[in-house]
Coordinates of C-alpha atoms in Angstrom, one line a residue:
M1 CA 61.2 49.0 48.6
G2 CA 60.1 50.4 52.0
K3 CA 63.2 52.6 52.2
R4 CA 62.5 54.0 48.7
L5 CA 58.9 54.7 49.5
K6 CA 59.9 56.5 52.7
A7 CA 62.5 58.5 50.9
F8 CA 59.9 59.5 48.2
Q9 CA 57.5 60.4 51.0
Q10 CA 60.1 62.7 52.8
A11 CA 61.3 64.3 49.5
H12 CA 57.7 65.3 48.5
G13 CA 56.4 66.0 52.0
L14 CA 53.6 63.3 51.7
D15 CA 52.0 61.6 54.6
G16 CA 51.1 57.9 54.7
F17 CA 47.5 58.3 53.7
A18 CA 48.4 60.3 50.6
V19 CA 50.8 57.7 49.5
K20 CA 48.2 54.9 49.9
S21 CA 45.7 57.0 47.9
L22 CA 48.2 57.5 45.1
A23 CA 49.0 53.7 45.0
M24 CA 45.3 52.8 44.8
G25 CA 44.8 55.4 42.0
L26 CA 47.6 53.8 40.1
V27 CA 46.0 50.4 40.5
F28 CA 42.6 51.6 39.3
A29 CA 44.3 53.4 36.4
V30 CA 46.0 50.2 35.4
I31 CA 42.7 48.3 35.6
A32 CA 40.9 51.0 33.7
A33 CA 43.5 50.9 31.0
A34 CA 43.2 47.2 30.7
C35 CA 39.4 47.4 30.4
L36 CA 39.7 50.1 27.8
G37 CA 42.2 48.0 25.9
Q38 CA 39.9 45.0 26.1
L39 CA 36.9 47.1 25.0
A40 CA 38.9 48.4 22.1
L41 CA 40.0 44.9 21.2
V42 CA 36.4 43.7 21.2
Q43 CA 34.9 46.7 19.4
L44 CA 37.7 47.3 16.9
L45 CA 39.2 43.9 16.3
E46 CA 36.7 41.2 17.5
G47 CA 33.4 43.1 17.2
K48 CA 32.6 41.7 13.8
A49 CA 33.3 38.1 14.8
T50 CA 31.3 38.5 18.0
A51 CA 28.3 40.0 16.2
Q52 CA 28.5 37.2 13.6
A53 CA 28.6 34.6 16.4
A54 CA 25.4 36.1 17.9
T55 CA 23.7 36.1 14.5
N56 CA 24.7 32.5 13.9
A57 CA 23.3 31.5 17.2
R58 CA 19.9 33.0 16.2
T59 CA 20.0 31.7 12.6
V60 CA 18.1 28.6 11.8
K61 CA 17.3 26.6 8.7
V62 CA 13.7 25.4 8.9
V63 CA 12.6 22.7 6.5
T64 CA 9.2 23.1 4.9
T65 CA 7.9 19.5 4.5
A66 CA 6.3 18.8 1.1
N67 CA 2.8 17.4 1.4
R68 CA 2.7 13.8 0.4
G69 CA 0.4 13.1 -2.6
R70 CA -2.9 11.4 -2.2
I71 CA -3.9 7.9 -3.4
L72 CA -7.3 8.0 -5.0
D73 CA -9.6 5.4 -6.5
A74 CA -10.8 5.5 -10.1
N75 CA -13.7 7.8 -9.2
G76 CA -11.7 10.3 -7.1
T77 CA -12.5 8.8 -3.7
V78 CA -9.6 9.5 -1.4
L79 CA -8.0 6.3 -0.1
A80 CA -4.9 7.8 1.5
Q81 CA -4.0 11.4 2.2
S82 CA -1.8 13.6 4.5
V83 CA -3.6 16.0 6.8
E84 CA -2.2 19.1 8.7
R85 CA -0.7 18.2 12.1
Y86 CA 1.7 19.9 14.5
N87 CA 4.6 18.7 16.7
I88 CA 4.4 20.6 20.0
I89 CA 7.9 21.8 21.0
G90 CA 9.0 23.0 24.4
V91 CA 11.9 25.2 25.4
P92 CA 13.2 23.7 28.7
D93 CA 15.3 26.8 29.6
A94 CA 12.3 29.1 29.4
A95 CA 10.0 26.6 31.1
T96 CA 12.3 26.3 34.1
A97 CA 12.0 30.1 34.6
F98 CA 8.3 30.3 34.1
T99 CA 6.0 32.1 36.6
P100 CA 2.3 31.9 36.0
V101 CA 0.4 35.2 35.6
A102 CA -2.2 35.4 38.3
C103 CA -5.7 36.2 37.0
G104 CA -7.0 39.5 38.2
S105 CA -3.5 41.0 38.7
K106 CA -2.2 44.2 37.2
Q107 CA 0.2 42.1 35.2
A108 CA -2.7 40.1 33.7
E109 CA -4.5 43.4 32.8
T110 CA -1.3 44.6 31.1
L111 CA -0.6 41.4 29.2
G112 CA -4.1 40.5 28.3
Y113 CA -3.9 36.9 29.5
C114 CA -3.5 34.9 32.7
H115 CA -2.9 31.3 33.8
Q116 CA -5.3 29.2 35.8
I117 CA -6.7 25.6 35.9
D118 CA -10.4 25.2 36.2
G119 CA -10.7 28.7 37.6
K120 CA -8.0 28.1 40.2
P121 CA -4.4 29.2 40.5
V122 CA -1.9 26.9 38.9
G123 CA -0.2 26.2 42.2
A124 CA 3.3 25.8 40.9
T125 CA 6.1 27.5 39.0
G126 CA 8.7 26.5 36.4
A127 CA 8.3 23.3 34.3
A128 CA 5.7 21.9 36.7
A129 CA 3.4 24.8 36.1
V130 CA 3.8 24.6 32.3
A131 CA 3.1 20.8 32.5
R132 CA -0.1 21.4 34.6
L133 CA -1.4 23.9 32.1
L134 CA -0.6 21.7 29.0
A135 CA -1.6 18.3 30.3
P136 CA -5.4 18.6 29.9
V137 CA -5.1 20.1 26.4
L138 CA -2.6 17.4 25.2
D139 CA -4.3 14.6 27.1
M140 CA -1.0 13.7 28.7
D141 CA 0.1 12.9 32.2
A142 CA 1.4 16.1 33.9
M143 CA 4.3 14.2 35.6
E144 CA 5.5 12.8 32.3
L145 CA 5.1 16.2 30.6
G146 CA 7.0 18.0 33.3
A147 CA 9.9 15.5 33.0
R148 CA 10.2 16.4 29.3
L149 CA 10.3 20.1 30.1
N150 CA 12.5 20.0 33.2
G151 CA 16.1 20.6 32.2
T152 CA 18.2 22.7 29.9
G153 CA 18.1 23.4 26.2
Q154 CA 16.0 25.1 23.6
Y155 CA 14.2 22.2 22.0
A156 CA 12.2 19.3 23.4
V157 CA 9.5 17.4 21.6
I158 CA 6.5 17.2 23.8
K159 CA 3.9 15.5 21.5
K160 CA 3.8 14.7 17.8
D161 CA 0.9 15.0 15.3
V162 CA -1.6 17.1 17.2
T163 CA -4.5 18.6 15.4
P164 CA -4.6 22.3 14.3
Q165 CA -7.4 22.7 16.9
V166 CA -5.2 21.6 19.7
K167 CA -2.3 23.8 18.4
R168 CA -4.7 26.9 18.4
Q169 CA -5.7 26.1 22.0
I170 CA -2.0 26.2 23.1
D171 CA -1.4 29.4 21.2
K172 CA -4.0 31.1 23.3
M173 CA -2.5 29.9 26.6
G174 CA 0.1 32.7 27.0
L175 CA 3.1 30.4 27.0
Y176 CA 5.0 32.5 24.5
G177 CA 8.7 31.6 24.2
I178 CA 8.0 28.4 26.2
V179 CA 5.9 26.2 23.9
Y180 CA 5.2 26.4 20.2
G181 CA 4.1 24.2 17.3
E182 CA 6.0 23.0 14.3
L183 CA 4.0 22.2 11.2
S184 CA 3.9 18.4 10.4
S185 CA 1.5 16.0 8.8
E186 CA -0.2 12.7 9.4
R187 CA -1.2 10.0 6.9
V188 CA -4.8 8.9 7.1
Y189 CA -6.6 6.2 5.2
A190 CA -10.1 5.2 4.2
E191 CA -12.1 3.7 7.0
N192 CA -12.3 0.0 7.9
T193 CA -10.0 -2.6 6.2
L194 CA -10.5 -1.6 2.6
L195 CA -7.3 -2.4 0.6
G196 CA -5.5 -2.5 4.0
A197 CA -2.3 -4.5 3.2
L198 CA -2.4 -3.4 -0.4
L199 CA -2.2 0.3 0.5
G200 CA 0.4 -0.4 3.2
G201 CA 1.7 2.5 5.2
V202 CA 4.4 5.1 5.8
N203 CA 7.3 5.1 8.3
S204 CA 8.1 7.7 10.9
D205 CA 9.9 9.8 8.3
G206 CA 6.7 9.9 6.1
H207 CA 8.1 7.6 3.4
G208 CA 6.4 4.5 2.1
A209 CA 7.1 1.4 4.2
A210 CA 4.9 -1.1 2.5
G211 CA 2.2 -1.7 -0.1
L212 CA 1.3 1.0 -2.7
E213 CA 2.8 3.6 -0.4
Q214 CA 6.2 2.0 -1.0
T215 CA 5.7 1.2 -4.7
F216 CA 4.9 4.9 -5.5
D217 CA 6.9 6.5 -2.8
K218 CA 9.1 8.6 -5.2
T219 CA 5.9 9.9 -6.9
L220 CA 4.0 10.6 -3.8
S221 CA 6.9 12.2 -1.7
G222 CA 7.6 15.5 -3.5
T223 CA 10.6 17.7 -2.5
D224 CA 10.9 19.5 0.8
G225 CA 11.6 23.3 0.9
Y226 CA 13.4 25.4 3.5
T227 CA 13.7 28.9 5.0
V228 CA 16.8 30.4 6.6
Y229 CA 16.1 33.2 9.2
Q230 CA 16.9 34.5 12.6
R231 CA 14.6 33.2 15.4
G232 CA 13.5 35.0 18.5
G233 CA 13.1 33.4 21.9
G234 CA 9.7 32.1 21.2
G235 CA 10.7 30.5 17.9
Q236 CA 9.1 33.3 15.9
V237 CA 10.8 34.8 12.8
I238 CA 12.6 38.1 13.5
P239 CA 11.3 40.5 10.8
G240 CA 13.7 41.2 8.0
T241 CA 16.0 38.3 8.7
V242 CA 15.0 35.8 6.1
T243 CA 18.1 35.3 4.0
E244 CA 17.3 32.3 1.9
S245 CA 14.2 30.2 1.1
K246 CA 13.0 27.5 -1.3
D247 CA 9.3 26.5 -1.8
A248 CA 8.4 22.9 -1.1
V249 CA 7.0 20.9 -4.1
D250 CA 4.2 18.7 -3.0
G251 CA 4.0 15.1 -4.1
K252 CA 1.9 13.9 -6.9
D253 CA -1.6 12.3 -6.6
V254 CA -1.8 8.7 -7.8
T255 CA -5.2 7.7 -9.1
L256 CA -5.8 3.9 -9.2
T257 CA -7.8 1.8 -11.6
I258 CA -9.5 0.3 -8.5
D259 CA -13.1 1.2 -7.9
A260 CA -13.6 1.6 -4.1
D261 CA -17.3 0.7 -4.4
V262 CA -16.6 -2.6 -6.2
D263 CA -13.6 -3.3 -3.9
W264 CA -15.8 -2.8 -0.8
Y265 CA -18.4 -5.2 -2.2
V266 CA -15.8 -7.8 -3.1
K267 CA -14.4 -7.5 0.4
K268 CA -17.8 -8.0 1.9
V269 CA -18.6 -11.0 -0.3
L270 CA -15.2 -12.6 0.5
S271 CA -15.5 -12.1 4.2
E272 CA -19.0 -13.5 4.4
G273 CA -18.1 -16.4 2.0
V274 CA -15.1 -17.4 4.0
E275 CA -17.1 -17.3 7.2
S276 CA -20.1 -19.2 5.9
S277 CA -17.9 -21.9 4.3
N278 CA -15.4 -22.2 7.1
A279 CA -12.6 -21.5 4.7
Q280 CA -9.1 -20.5 5.9
W281 CA -8.9 -17.5 3.6
G282 CA -10.3 -16.1 0.3
I283 CA -8.9 -13.9 -2.5
A284 CA -10.7 -12.1 -5.4
V285 CA -9.6 -10.1 -8.4
V286 CA -11.7 -8.1 -10.8
M287 CA -10.1 -7.1 -14.1
D288 CA -11.4 -4.8 -16.8
T289 CA -10.8 -6.8 -20.0
Q290 CA -11.0 -3.8 -22.2
T291 CA -8.2 -1.8 -20.4
G292 CA -6.3 -4.3 -18.3
G293 CA -7.2 -2.2 -15.3
I294 CA -7.5 -4.0 -11.9
V295 CA -11.0 -2.9 -10.6
A296 CA -10.8 -4.8 -7.3
L297 CA -8.0 -6.7 -5.5
E298 CA -9.0 -8.1 -2.2
D299 CA -8.5 -10.8 0.4
S300 CA -10.3 -11.9 3.5
D301 CA -7.6 -10.7 5.9
Q302 CA -8.8 -7.9 8.2
I303 CA -5.8 -5.4 8.1
K304 CA -6.2 -1.7 8.4
A305 CA -4.0 0.5 6.1
G306 CA -1.4 2.5 8.0
S307 CA -1.4 0.1 10.9
D308 CA 1.8 -1.7 12.1
E309 CA 0.3 -4.9 10.7
A310 CA -0.1 -3.3 7.3
K311 CA 3.5 -2.1 7.4
L312 CA 4.7 -5.6 8.2
S313 CA 2.4 -7.5 5.8
V314 CA 1.9 -7.9 2.1
S315 CA -1.5 -8.3 0.5
R316 CA -2.4 -12.0 0.3
A317 CA -4.1 -11.2 -3.0
V318 CA -0.6 -10.4 -4.4
S319 CA 1.7 -12.8 -2.5
Q320 CA -0.3 -16.0 -2.0
T321 CA 0.5 -18.7 -4.6
F322 CA -1.3 -22.0 -5.2
E323 CA -1.8 -24.7 -7.8
P324 CA -4.7 -23.6 -9.9
G325 CA -6.2 -27.0 -10.5
S326 CA -8.4 -27.4 -13.5
I327 CA -8.4 -23.8 -14.5
G328 CA -5.0 -24.8 -15.9
K329 CA -6.8 -26.7 -18.6
V330 CA -7.5 -23.4 -20.4
P331 CA -3.8 -22.8 -21.5
A332 CA -3.4 -26.5 -22.0
L333 CA -6.4 -26.6 -24.4
A334 CA -4.9 -23.5 -26.2
A335 CA -1.7 -25.5 -26.7
I336 CA -3.6 -28.4 -28.2
L337 CA -5.6 -26.2 -30.6
Q338 CA -2.9 -23.7 -31.5
N339 CA -0.4 -26.4 -32.4
G340 CA -2.9 -28.3 -34.5
A341 CA -2.9 -31.4 -32.4
H342 CA -6.7 -31.5 -32.5
K343 CA -9.8 -29.5 -33.3
I344 CA -12.3 -28.4 -30.7
T345 CA -14.9 -30.7 -32.2
D346 CA -12.7 -33.8 -32.3
K347 CA -14.3 -36.9 -30.7
F348 CA -12.9 -38.9 -27.8
T349 CA -14.0 -42.0 -25.9
V350 CA -12.9 -41.1 -22.4
P351 CA -12.6 -43.7 -19.6
Y352 CA -12.5 -42.9 -15.9
E353 CA -9.0 -44.1 -15.6
Y354 CA -6.1 -44.1 -18.1
T355 CA -2.6 -45.6 -18.0
K356 CA 0.1 -44.2 -20.2
S357 CA 2.8 -46.3 -21.9
N358 CA 5.3 -45.0 -19.3
G359 CA 3.2 -46.6 -16.5
Q360 CA 1.7 -43.3 -15.2
K361 CA -2.0 -43.6 -14.2
F362 CA -4.5 -40.8 -14.3
H363 CA -8.2 -40.7 -13.3
D364 CA -11.0 -38.2 -13.2
A365 CA -12.4 -36.6 -10.1
V366 CA -15.7 -38.4 -10.4
E367 CA -16.0 -42.1 -11.4
H368 CA -17.7 -42.7 -14.7
G369 CA -17.9 -45.2 -17.6
N370 CA -16.6 -44.6 -21.1
E371 CA -17.9 -41.2 -22.1
H372 CA -18.2 -39.9 -25.7
W373 CA -16.9 -36.3 -25.4
T374 CA -15.6 -33.8 -27.9
L375 CA -12.6 -31.7 -26.9
A376 CA -15.1 -29.0 -25.8
G377 CA -16.8 -31.7 -23.7
I378 CA -13.5 -32.7 -22.1
L379 CA -13.2 -29.1 -20.9
Q380 CA -16.8 -28.9 -19.9
N381 CA -16.5 -32.1 -17.8
S382 CA -13.0 -31.1 -16.6
S383 CA -11.6 -34.5 -17.5
N384 CA -8.0 -35.0 -16.5
V385 CA -7.9 -38.2 -18.5
G386 CA -9.3 -36.5 -21.6
M387 CA -6.7 -33.8 -21.4
V388 CA -3.9 -36.3 -21.2
M389 CA -5.3 -38.3 -24.1
A390 CA -5.8 -35.2 -26.3
S391 CA -2.2 -33.9 -25.6
Q392 CA -0.3 -37.0 -26.9
N393 CA 1.0 -35.1 -29.9
V394 CA 1.8 -31.9 -28.0
S395 CA 5.5 -31.8 -26.9
S396 CA 6.7 -30.8 -23.4
Q397 CA 8.3 -27.7 -25.0
Q398 CA 5.0 -26.7 -26.6
R399 CA 3.1 -27.2 -23.3
Y400 CA 5.7 -25.0 -21.5
D401 CA 5.7 -22.3 -24.2
M402 CA 2.0 -22.0 -24.0
L403 CA 2.0 -21.7 -20.2
T404 CA 4.6 -18.9 -20.3
K405 CA 2.7 -17.1 -23.1
F406 CA -0.4 -17.1 -20.8
G407 CA 1.8 -15.5 -18.1
I408 CA 2.3 -18.5 -15.9
G409 CA 5.6 -18.2 -14.0
Q410 CA 5.9 -14.6 -15.3
P411 CA 5.7 -11.3 -13.3
T412 CA 2.5 -9.4 -13.8
G413 CA 4.4 -6.1 -14.3
L414 CA 2.5 -4.4 -11.5
N415 CA 5.7 -4.4 -9.3
L416 CA 3.7 -4.6 -6.1
P417 CA 5.7 -5.3 -2.9
G418 CA 5.6 -9.0 -2.0
E419 CA 4.3 -10.1 -5.3
S420 CA 5.3 -13.7 -6.2
K421 CA 5.5 -14.9 -9.8
G422 CA 4.8 -18.4 -8.7
V423 CA 6.9 -21.5 -9.8
L424 CA 7.0 -23.1 -13.2
G425 CA 9.7 -25.6 -13.9
T426 CA 11.3 -26.0 -17.3
P427 CA 10.6 -29.1 -19.5
E428 CA 14.0 -30.4 -18.6
S429 CA 13.0 -30.4 -14.9
W430 CA 9.7 -32.2 -15.4
D431 CA 9.5 -35.9 -14.5
G432 CA 7.3 -38.4 -16.4
R433 CA 4.3 -37.4 -14.4
T434 CA 4.7 -33.6 -14.2
R435 CA 4.8 -33.4 -18.0
D436 CA 1.1 -34.4 -17.9
T437 CA -0.1 -32.9 -14.6
V438 CA 0.6 -29.4 -15.9
L439 CA -2.3 -30.1 -18.4
F440 CA -4.7 -29.8 -15.5
G441 CA -3.1 -27.1 -13.3
Q442 CA -0.8 -29.2 -11.1
G443 CA 3.0 -29.1 -10.9
Y444 CA 3.2 -25.3 -11.0
T445 CA 1.9 -22.4 -8.9
V446 CA 0.4 -19.0 -9.6
N447 CA -1.1 -16.0 -7.8
A448 CA -4.6 -14.8 -8.3
L449 CA -3.5 -11.9 -10.5
Q450 CA -1.6 -14.3 -12.9
L451 CA -4.6 -16.5 -13.1
T452 CA -6.9 -13.6 -13.9
R453 CA -4.5 -12.4 -16.6
A454 CA -4.4 -15.9 -18.2
V455 CA -8.2 -16.1 -18.4
S456 CA -8.3 -12.5 -19.8
V457 CA -6.4 -13.8 -22.9
I458 CA -9.6 -15.8 -23.8
A459 CA -11.8 -12.7 -23.0
N460 CA -9.6 -10.5 -25.3
G461 CA -9.7 -12.7 -28.4
G462 CA -6.3 -14.3 -27.8
V463 CA -4.5 -11.0 -26.8
M464 CA -2.8 -10.5 -23.4
R465 CA -3.0 -6.9 -22.2
Q466 CA -0.6 -5.7 -19.5
P467 CA -2.5 -5.5 -16.2
S468 CA -2.4 -2.0 -14.6
I469 CA -3.3 -0.6 -11.3
V470 CA -2.6 3.1 -12.0
K471 CA -5.1 5.2 -14.0
S472 CA -3.3 8.5 -13.9
V473 CA -0.8 10.7 -12.0
T474 CA -1.5 14.4 -11.2
D475 CA 1.2 16.8 -10.1
A476 CA 0.9 19.8 -7.7
D477 CA 0.1 22.1 -10.6
G478 CA -2.8 19.9 -11.8
H479 CA -1.1 18.4 -14.8
V480 CA -2.4 14.9 -15.4
T481 CA -0.4 12.1 -16.9
G482 CA -2.7 9.2 -18.0
K483 CA -2.0 5.6 -18.6
T484 CA -1.1 5.0 -22.2
G485 CA -3.2 2.4 -24.1
D486 CA -1.8 -1.1 -24.2
A487 CA -2.4 -2.9 -27.5
G488 CA -1.4 -6.1 -25.9
T489 CA 0.5 -9.1 -27.2
R490 CA -1.2 -11.8 -29.3
V491 CA -0.9 -15.2 -27.5
I492 CA -3.2 -17.4 -29.7
D493 CA -5.3 -17.0 -32.8
E494 CA -8.6 -15.2 -32.4
N495 CA -10.6 -18.2 -33.7
V496 CA -8.8 -20.5 -31.2
S497 CA -9.6 -18.0 -28.4
N498 CA -13.3 -17.9 -29.5
E499 CA -13.5 -21.7 -29.5
I500 CA -12.1 -21.9 -26.0
R501 CA -14.5 -19.2 -24.7
N502 CA -17.4 -21.2 -26.3
A503 CA -16.3 -24.3 -24.5
M504 CA -15.9 -22.3 -21.2
E505 CA -19.5 -21.1 -21.6
S506 CA -20.6 -24.7 -21.7
V507 CA -18.7 -25.2 -18.4
A508 CA -20.5 -22.2 -16.8
E509 CA -23.9 -23.6 -17.9
E510 CA -23.1 -26.7 -15.7
Y511 CA -22.9 -24.3 -12.7
R512 CA -25.8 -22.1 -13.6
K513 CA -27.6 -22.8 -10.3
T514 CA -24.6 -21.8 -8.2
A515 CA -22.5 -19.5 -10.3
G516 CA -25.0 -18.1 -12.8
V517 CA -25.9 -14.4 -13.2
N518 CA -29.4 -13.8 -14.4
G519 CA -29.6 -12.1 -17.8
Y520 CA -25.9 -12.6 -18.6
R521 CA -23.9 -15.3 -20.3
V522 CA -20.8 -16.5 -18.5
A523 CA -17.7 -18.3 -19.7
A524 CA -15.8 -19.9 -16.9
K525 CA -13.5 -22.6 -15.6
T526 CA -13.5 -24.1 -12.2
G527 CA -10.6 -25.6 -10.3
T528 CA -10.0 -27.9 -7.4
A529 CA -6.5 -28.9 -6.3
E530 CA -4.9 -30.8 -3.4
V531 CA -2.3 -28.6 -1.8
V532 CA 0.1 -29.0 1.2
G533 CA -1.6 -28.3 4.5
A534 CA -0.3 -27.5 7.9
T535 CA 1.1 -31.0 8.4
G536 CA 3.2 -30.8 5.2
Q537 CA 0.9 -33.4 3.6
L538 CA -1.6 -33.0 0.8
T539 CA -4.4 -32.3 3.3
S540 CA -5.8 -29.0 2.0
I541 CA -7.9 -28.0 -1.0
I542 CA -7.7 -24.9 -3.2
A543 CA -11.1 -24.2 -4.7
D544 CA -11.1 -21.5 -7.4
F545 CA -13.4 -20.1 -10.1
S546 CA -12.4 -17.7 -12.9
G547 CA -15.1 -16.4 -15.3
I548 CA -15.7 -13.9 -18.1
I549 CA -18.8 -11.8 -17.9
P550 CA -20.7 -11.3 -20.2
A551 CA -19.4 -14.2 -22.4
D552 CA -20.8 -12.7 -25.6
N553 CA -19.3 -9.2 -25.0
P554 CA -16.5 -9.6 -22.5
R555 CA -16.1 -6.8 -20.0
Y556 CA -14.7 -8.3 -16.8
V557 CA -12.8 -11.3 -15.6
V558 CA -13.5 -12.3 -12.0
T559 CA -11.4 -14.8 -10.1
V560 CA -12.2 -16.1 -6.7
V561 CA -10.0 -18.4 -4.7
M562 CA -10.6 -20.1 -1.3
L563 CA -8.6 -22.5 0.8
D564 CA -10.4 -25.4 2.5
P565 CA -14.0 -24.3 2.1
D566 CA -16.8 -26.7 3.0
G567 CA -18.0 -28.3 -0.2
M568 CA -14.5 -28.4 -1.7
Y569 CA -15.2 -27.9 -5.4
G570 CA -14.5 -24.5 -6.9
G571 CA -17.7 -24.4 -8.9
T572 CA -20.0 -24.8 -5.9
T573 CA -17.9 -22.7 -3.4
S574 CA -15.9 -19.9 -5.1
G575 CA -18.5 -20.0 -7.9
K576 CA -21.2 -18.7 -5.5
L577 CA -19.0 -15.7 -4.7
F578 CA -18.3 -15.1 -8.4
A579 CA -22.0 -14.9 -9.1
Q580 CA -22.5 -12.2 -6.4
I581 CA -19.6 -10.1 -7.6
G582 CA -20.7 -10.6 -11.3
E583 CA -24.2 -9.4 -10.6
F584 CA -22.9 -6.3 -8.7
L585 CA -20.7 -5.4 -11.6
M586 CA -23.5 -5.8 -14.2
Q587 CA -25.8 -3.6 -12.2
K588 CA -23.2 -0.9 -11.2
Y589 CA -21.9 -0.4 -14.7
E590 CA -25.3 -0.9 -16.3
V591 CA -24.0 -3.6 -18.7
P592 CA -26.5 -4.6 -21.4
T593 CA -28.0 -8.1 -20.9
S594 CA -26.7 -10.9 -23.1
A595 CA -28.2 -12.1 -26.3
P596 CA -29.4 -15.8 -26.3
R597 CA -26.7 -18.4 -27.0
T598 CA -27.1 -20.0 -30.5
D599 CA -23.6 -21.2 -31.4
A600 CA -22.7 -23.8 -28.7
I601 CA -20.0 -26.2 -29.9
P602 CA -21.2 -29.9 -29.3
V603 CA -19.8 -31.3 -26.1
D604 CA -20.6 -35.0 -26.7
W605 CA -21.3 -37.4 -29.6

C-alpha cells in the first residue's frame, strides 16, 4: 500500500501534506454520504413511522368519570352524594429539573410569577424545592412529598381527593408542567350515624361495597366517558388534537321511602332507651301500612356511613334475628280463626299450667288460677296455655302454612345486603314440643322487618303488601321512575283480620300507661322470649313490641326490639319507645285523633 501511495504521489507530483488532505477529504465525503443516506432513509422511508411514534407518545385516552348518583330521603334530603375532588399528579422528570423563580428577578417580571415560602427564597432546587412549596398547601410532610417526586417518569400520585380550593391554590403556584390536578370525586354522607350501616359505603374504585350503596350500585354508578387527545408537557390538551370523545352518563338518583326526620328521631329514642335500660342493643322499624314503604329502619349501633366499619358491617336492623315471643301469637290466632277451629268469642277456662296427652307441659308467664277468658282474652293476657288449648284442632301443616303466609321464614324482597330470612322448620322437622311452641313465637326466628310485615297484615285488613325502601329513581336527564303500586296478597279474610286487630287493641289498653299515645287508639302485641346468651345457655331476653297506630284507621306499624333491657317484658320496655315514636309520627304527619272505641270484643266471661 505504501509503495502504491508513493508511486501515485510521484506520478502526480504531490507532496505528503496534499496526499493526507486528499485522504481526509475522502473520509469526510464517505461520512457525509452516509449521513445523507441516513437522512434520506429517515425522511423518505421512515419519516412517517417516526412522526407517528412521536404522536403516539403524546396521545392519551383520559377517562371522564361519571358522577355517582345521590341517595335521598323521601323529602329530598341528601343522604349520600359525590362531590368534586382532584387527585394531585406530579411529573418526576420535570420536578427533578425544577429551578425556583426568584421573586424580584427579571425572570419573575417576564413570567408574572415567582416562588417563595413565607416571603423567603425556597432554598432548594429540583424535587426538594417542589416539595417545600407544595407541603403547606397539601398539609403533607415535605420529606415524604419530595420522595414521591424524586425519580423518573411522567406520572406520580401525590395526594388524592383534594378540594377544588386546594387545586386552585396549586394552579396559581407557577409549577406548570410539574404538578397538575386530575378530576375525581369523593362520596360524602349525612352527618352523624344516621342510617350508617344501612347506607354502607363505596370502595376505592367508587363502587358500592356495602349497604344500599352496594344494593343499588348499578343504578348509582352511571357510565364513564373518555377523550383521546395529544397532551403537552404540563398535561394540557394540545389544541386541535382531540380525535375521539364520549360523554359520561351520570348515575341515577335513588330516592328512598325513608323519612330522615323520623329516622333521626327513632335513632335518638333507641339510643337513649338502650342506655337507660342497660340493654345490649335495640332495633326499630316504622312501616307505612298504606304503601308498604319503610319510613324508618334503625338500630342502636353507632356506625358512620362511608367509614371502614360501615363497609365491613351490615345493619343490625336487617341482619339480627331472634325469637319473637308472644308477638307470634298473632299469626297463630289467625290460623285458629281462618281454619274455623274457634271463634274469637269462644269461651275457655284457662289454668296456669297445662299438660298435653303427649306429656308436654306448658305454663303461663305469670301464675294464676283458672281464668275465664274468651279467645280475645287469651290474646290480651298473652296466655301460652290458652293458645295451646285453642289450637287442638289446628294441624301442624295449617300452623306452618299460616306462618309462611305471614312472611315468617320468607325473604322480605328488599334484597338488602346481610338480610337474614330467619329460620322456620317444616312440620316434619318439629318435635312434639315445637309443634306447640310456634303458637307463641318460639321455635323459629325472624328479623325486625319480617315481624313488622307480619303485623302489617292485620293493619291492612288481611292483605300483605310488599315492603319497599325505594320511592323513585331519577336519571341524569330528570326522568323519574316511581314505584308501582302494590295491591298486595290476601293472607286472611278481612273479618278475621278485624277481629284480631280488635283483640290487639285490648292488649294495648293493658299497657296504656307505658305504651299509650294520647288521643290515639293503638292495637299491639308484646313479646318476651328467652334466647341464647353469651354462655350458650338461655340467659338472655328479647323484649319486643309491635303496634298499629291509629288502630281505628291504620297508618303505621312500629316495631321495637331490645336485648336484655332492665324490666325484661316487652310491654314495659320496648313499649315505652313505641309510645315515643308513635307520638312523633302522629304529630309530624298531623294524623287525625281517634274516635272513641265502642266495639270491643269481650275478653272474659
